[in-house]
Every structure is written in structure tokens, then in C-alpha cells.
Amino acid sequence: NAGVTQTPKFQVLKTGQSMTLQCAQDMNHNSMYWYRQDPGMGLRLIYYSASEGTTDKGEVPNGYNVSRLNKREFSLRLESAAPSQTSVYFCASETFNYEQYFGPGTRLTVT
Amino acid sequence: GQSLEQPSEVTAVEGAIVQINCTYQTSGFYGLSWYQQHDGGAPTFLSYNALDGLEETGRFSSFLSRSDSYGYLLLQELQMKDSASYFCADANRDDKIIFGKGTRLHILP
């Protein structure tokens, strides 16, 4: 039982490049989330998915797209990376009573 | 809309008790959660309060007052390993969790 896994753990991109962050959970949870964390800003919600086949915008969706591929997997795509997207990205899945399990995070630097 | 307010930093002494407060403004509020995050790590779940009152889990307790839109996390018998950031988060009818900006807890020996 791996919980929530994220790949890659670290990534450096040049401005304008694209990439996809992968997330998978093996706990059979319906809800999954993508957050970014910047110093002093806490966790800000980018997108979430309440169930397979549905996605909704969070607080800071601009510059990102998501895909809920199946119940296990929820990916985050940066189509054209910008330095403002330098951050730590966390994926989480959630139980029916709002307990969230987080992946280890992806540390992304855009130069 | 949603917003949660918590102090940015709190300092306490090893062995003492500390309380971290959180006030919220959320429509369709369901409940309040607390998470702990050590430097370089991922947040981990501590507690969830859906009803008014105090929930106790070992050295940690969490309290909610819906009428006051207020909650707190109480840490007893502080240990150096409790040095971390603590986040309150609310659940609401839009099926999404919103986090506060976090409280950094410093523990002095």
C-alpha cells in the first residue's frame, strides 16, 4: 500500500517548456487535489476532482490543466511554464470524511 | 467565498502547552481540519471536527465552535519534534478543501 505517489520529485524547466506531473493513489478515494506551496503562502488549491470524470478549478488554476485519467490517477499539466510557476506541488487524495493524504511533492524550478 | 486566519508564528517552551487559533469565513461550512508539516515534508492529517466541542488524540486536541466560526489546535507536553508548521483547513459544500496560510511553531528547550 503505497498511499499517494508523485513523479517526478524534482524538475527544472526553461520558460515556455511543458511538462506533466503525475499522481496516483491506491486507497480507492474518490476525491483528489493538486496544490502549490510557496513560502509564506500556505497551500493553494489549483484544481480538484470530486470523482472520476469530473474536475473543477480551485484558487489558482491559470496556466494549468488537469486530467482525471481514472479513479487512481490525477495529472497536472503546465503547457508553457513561467518563472511564477516555480513552487512545490503536492497531490492529495481524500477520504469521505475530509481526511487528506498527501504525496511527497514535486519541487519545480522554472528558469 | 472562503478564508481562514491563523497566526503566522507561535513560540513555546518544551514541555509546555500551546494553542493555535483559526478563524474562518466560509459559506456552506462542513468542518475544520488540522495538518502538520515539517520542513521539507508533506502535510500530514491531525484531526477533523465536524461538531462543536473538543476532540482529543493523545497529546493533541482540536476544538470547534460553529457559532463563533472559530477553532483551535491544542498541543500538550510539547516536544522538540513538534516544531513544524500547522495548517487549519475547512471543508465545505463545494467539495473542496481550502487551507489557511499556516502557523510556524517554534519550540525552545
Short mmCIF file of C-alpha atoms in Angstrom, two decimals:
data_model
loop_
_atom_site.label_atom_id
_atom_site.label_comp_id
_atom_site.label_asym_id
_atom_site.label_seq_id
_atom_site.Cartn_x
_atom_site.Cartn_y
_atom_site.Cartn_z
CA ASN A 1 0.00 0.00 0.00
CA ALA A 2 1.99 2.99 -1.31
CA GLY A 3 -0.59 5.70 -0.48
CA VAL A 4 -0.13 8.70 -2.79
CA THR A 5 2.80 8.71 -5.20
CA GLN A 6 4.05 11.63 -7.29
CA THR A 7 6.56 11.82 -10.11
CA PRO A 8 8.96 13.42 -10.66
CA LYS A 9 10.35 14.53 -7.28
CA PHE A 10 12.43 17.34 -8.80
CA GLN A 11 12.26 19.13 -12.14
CA VAL A 12 13.95 22.11 -13.76
CA LEU A 13 12.27 23.66 -16.80
CA LYS A 14 13.08 26.55 -19.07
CA THR A 15 10.44 29.21 -19.65
CA GLY A 16 7.99 28.04 -22.29
CA GLN A 17 8.60 24.32 -21.85
CA SER A 18 5.76 21.99 -20.98
CA MET A 19 5.53 19.08 -18.57
CA THR A 20 3.07 16.81 -16.80
CA LEU A 21 3.16 15.99 -13.10
CA GLN A 22 1.83 12.54 -12.35
CA CYS A 23 -0.09 11.48 -9.25
CA ALA A 24 -1.57 8.13 -8.29
CA GLN A 25 -3.32 6.78 -5.20
CA ASP A 26 -4.11 3.22 -4.21
CA MET A 27 -6.63 3.92 -1.43
CA ASN A 28 -9.75 3.90 -3.63
CA HIS A 29 -10.55 7.52 -2.78
CA ASN A 30 -12.98 9.46 -4.94
CA SER A 31 -11.57 12.97 -4.42
CA MET A 32 -8.13 14.11 -5.50
CA TYR A 33 -6.44 17.53 -5.34
CA TRP A 34 -3.49 19.49 -6.69
CA TYR A 35 -1.92 22.23 -4.54
CA ARG A 36 1.05 24.51 -4.90
CA GLN A 37 3.01 25.74 -1.90
CA ASP A 38 5.11 28.88 -1.91
CA PRO A 39 6.97 30.31 1.09
CA GLY A 40 4.56 32.15 3.40
CA MET A 41 1.56 31.35 1.20
CA GLY A 42 0.41 28.07 2.64
CA LEU A 43 -1.21 25.54 0.32
CA ARG A 44 -3.19 26.98 -2.57
CA LEU A 45 -5.64 24.82 -4.46
CA ILE A 46 -5.02 24.61 -8.21
CA TYR A 47 -7.61 22.02 -9.32
CA TYR A 48 -9.56 19.25 -7.72
CA SER A 49 -11.58 16.26 -8.79
CA ALA A 50 -14.51 15.12 -6.66
CA SER A 51 -14.89 11.90 -8.61
CA GLU A 52 -13.65 10.09 -11.70
CA GLY A 53 -14.59 12.08 -14.78
CA THR A 54 -15.03 15.46 -13.05
CA THR A 55 -12.59 18.30 -12.45
CA ASP A 56 -13.05 21.81 -11.06
CA LYS A 57 -10.92 24.91 -10.71
CA GLY A 58 -9.50 25.97 -7.36
CA GLU A 59 -7.99 29.28 -6.30
CA VAL A 60 -5.09 29.47 -8.77
CA PRO A 61 -5.90 27.48 -11.96
CA ASN A 62 -4.40 29.83 -14.57
CA GLY A 63 -1.55 28.24 -16.53
CA TYR A 64 -2.53 24.68 -15.56
CA ASN A 65 -4.67 21.87 -16.89
CA VAL A 66 -5.62 18.58 -15.27
CA SER A 67 -6.80 15.13 -16.28
CA ARG A 68 -8.54 12.61 -14.07
CA LEU A 69 -7.50 9.59 -16.09
CA ASN A 70 -9.26 7.05 -13.87
CA LYS A 71 -10.04 6.70 -10.19
CA ARG A 72 -6.36 6.20 -9.30
CA GLU A 73 -4.64 8.87 -11.38
CA PHE A 74 -4.84 12.67 -11.49
CA SER A 75 -2.26 14.53 -13.58
CA LEU A 76 -1.34 18.23 -13.70
CA ARG A 77 -0.01 19.78 -16.91
CA LEU A 78 1.90 23.00 -17.42
CA GLU A 79 1.55 23.89 -21.09
CA SER A 80 4.02 26.78 -21.17
CA ALA A 81 5.98 27.10 -17.95
CA ALA A 82 6.68 30.52 -16.45
CA PRO A 83 9.05 31.51 -13.61
CA SER A 84 5.97 32.33 -11.49
CA GLN A 85 5.19 28.62 -11.50
CA THR A 86 8.34 27.80 -9.56
CA SER A 87 6.92 26.09 -6.49
CA VAL A 88 6.42 22.84 -4.64
CA TYR A 89 3.45 20.89 -5.97
CA PHE A 90 1.50 18.47 -3.82
CA CYS A 91 -1.10 15.97 -4.86
CA ALA A 92 -3.58 14.66 -2.30
CA SER A 93 -6.43 12.20 -2.12
CA GLU A 94 -9.28 12.45 0.36
CA THR A 95 -11.45 10.11 2.40
CA PHE A 96 -15.22 10.51 2.71
CA ASN A 97 -14.74 12.46 5.99
CA TYR A 98 -12.31 15.03 4.56
CA GLU A 99 -9.04 13.43 5.70
CA GLN A 100 -6.42 14.18 3.06
CA TYR A 101 -3.36 12.07 2.30
CA PHE A 102 -0.54 13.90 0.54
CA GLY A 103 2.14 12.72 -1.84
CA PRO A 104 5.80 13.62 -1.21
CA GLY A 105 5.68 16.64 -3.54
CA THR A 106 7.39 17.79 -6.72
CA ARG A 107 9.91 20.61 -6.47
CA LEU A 108 9.71 22.55 -9.72
CA THR A 109 12.05 25.34 -10.80
CA VAL A 110 11.36 27.36 -13.96
CA THR A 111 14.29 29.43 -15.21
CA GLY B 1 -16.02 32.91 -0.52
CA GLN B 2 -13.71 31.23 1.92
CA SER B 3 -10.92 32.50 4.12
CA LEU B 4 -9.11 31.20 7.18
CA GLU B 5 -6.97 33.27 9.52
CA GLN B 6 -4.29 31.88 11.82
CA PRO B 7 -1.21 33.43 13.44
CA SER B 8 1.93 33.23 11.33
CA GLU B 9 4.21 32.19 14.20
CA VAL B 10 3.95 30.93 17.76
CA THR B 11 6.78 30.21 20.20
CA ALA B 12 6.56 27.92 23.23
CA VAL B 13 8.82 26.08 25.65
CA GLU B 14 9.47 22.33 25.61
CA GLY B 15 7.08 20.56 27.98
CA ALA B 16 4.55 23.39 27.93
CA ILE B 17 1.10 23.71 26.30
CA VAL B 18 0.40 25.81 23.22
CA GLN B 19 -2.83 26.76 21.45
CA ILE B 20 -3.01 27.67 17.75
CA ASN B 21 -6.16 29.54 16.79
CA CYS B 22 -8.03 29.58 13.49
CA THR B 23 -10.99 31.72 12.48
CA TYR B 24 -12.87 31.09 9.27
CA GLN B 25 -15.38 32.71 6.95
CA THR B 26 -16.89 30.02 4.79
CA SER B 27 -20.26 29.56 3.21
CA GLY B 28 -21.59 26.03 3.37
CA PHE B 29 -19.11 25.09 6.10
CA TYR B 30 -18.89 21.38 6.95
CA GLY B 31 -15.94 21.11 9.33
CA LEU B 32 -12.41 22.10 10.29
CA SER B 33 -9.26 20.03 9.83
CA TRP B 34 -5.71 20.40 11.12
CA TYR B 35 -2.49 19.32 9.40
CA GLN B 36 1.15 19.25 10.47
CA GLN B 37 4.05 19.85 8.10
CA HIS B 38 7.73 19.52 8.93
CA ASP B 39 10.27 21.44 6.84
CA GLY B 40 10.84 19.68 3.53
CA GLY B 41 7.99 17.25 4.12
CA ALA B 42 4.39 16.81 3.08
CA PRO B 43 1.42 17.81 5.25
CA THR B 44 0.01 15.05 7.44
CA PHE B 45 -3.52 14.90 8.81
CA LEU B 46 -4.01 15.51 12.56
CA SER B 47 -7.74 15.92 13.19
CA TYR B 48 -11.16 16.83 11.83
CA ASN B 49 -14.01 18.48 13.76
CA ALA B 50 -17.47 18.42 12.24
CA LEU B 51 -19.30 19.09 15.52
CA ASP B 52 -18.80 21.69 18.24
CA GLY B 53 -16.55 20.67 21.08
CA LEU B 54 -13.18 19.17 21.86
CA GLU B 55 -11.66 16.12 20.15
CA GLU B 56 -8.63 14.57 21.84
CA THR B 57 -5.98 12.39 20.21
CA GLY B 58 -3.06 11.74 22.51
CA ARG B 59 -1.13 14.96 23.18
CA PHE B 60 -3.10 16.85 20.51
CA SER B 61 -6.65 18.16 20.87
CA SER B 62 -8.78 20.19 18.48
CA PHE B 63 -11.77 22.37 19.26
CA LEU B 64 -14.55 23.84 17.12
CA SER B 65 -17.21 26.47 17.80
CA ARG B 66 -19.52 26.88 14.81
CA SER B 67 -21.36 29.82 16.38
CA ASP B 68 -18.07 31.74 16.68
CA SER B 69 -16.56 30.47 13.38
CA TYR B 70 -13.52 29.55 15.42
CA GLY B 71 -11.37 26.59 16.20
CA TYR B 72 -8.04 25.80 17.79
CA LEU B 73 -5.40 23.11 17.99
CA LEU B 74 -4.00 22.40 21.46
CA LEU B 75 -0.63 20.70 21.82
CA GLN B 76 0.34 19.45 25.28
CA GLU B 77 3.67 18.28 26.71
CA LEU B 78 5.49 19.90 23.83
CA GLN B 79 8.45 18.04 22.38
CA MET B 80 11.17 19.38 20.09
CA LYS B 81 9.82 17.17 17.29
CA ASP B 82 6.59 19.21 17.39
CA SER B 83 8.48 22.10 15.78
CA ALA B 84 6.64 22.37 12.47
CA SER B 85 4.02 24.35 10.59
CA TYR B 86 0.37 23.74 11.41
CA PHE B 87 -2.46 24.42 8.99
CA CYS B 88 -6.17 24.67 9.58
CA ALA B 89 -8.38 23.77 6.61
CA ASP B 90 -12.11 23.87 6.03
CA ALA B 91 -14.40 21.51 4.19
CA ASN B 92 -17.48 22.91 2.54
CA ARG B 93 -20.36 22.11 0.25
CA ASP B 94 -18.31 22.84 -2.88
CA ASP B 95 -16.41 19.60 -2.20
CA LYS B 96 -13.07 21.30 -1.87
CA ILE B 97 -10.69 21.90 0.99
CA ILE B 98 -9.17 25.37 1.50
CA PHE B 99 -6.11 25.80 3.73
CA GLY B 100 -5.04 28.66 5.96
CA LYS B 101 -1.54 30.11 5.45
CA GLY B 102 -0.13 28.13 8.36
CA THR B 103 1.34 28.76 11.79
CA ARG B 104 5.00 28.07 12.33
CA LEU B 105 5.56 26.64 15.83
CA HIS B 106 8.97 27.29 17.38
CA ILE B 107 9.86 25.29 20.49
CA LEU B 108 12.54 26.48 22.87
CA PRO B 109 14.49 23.99 25.03
#
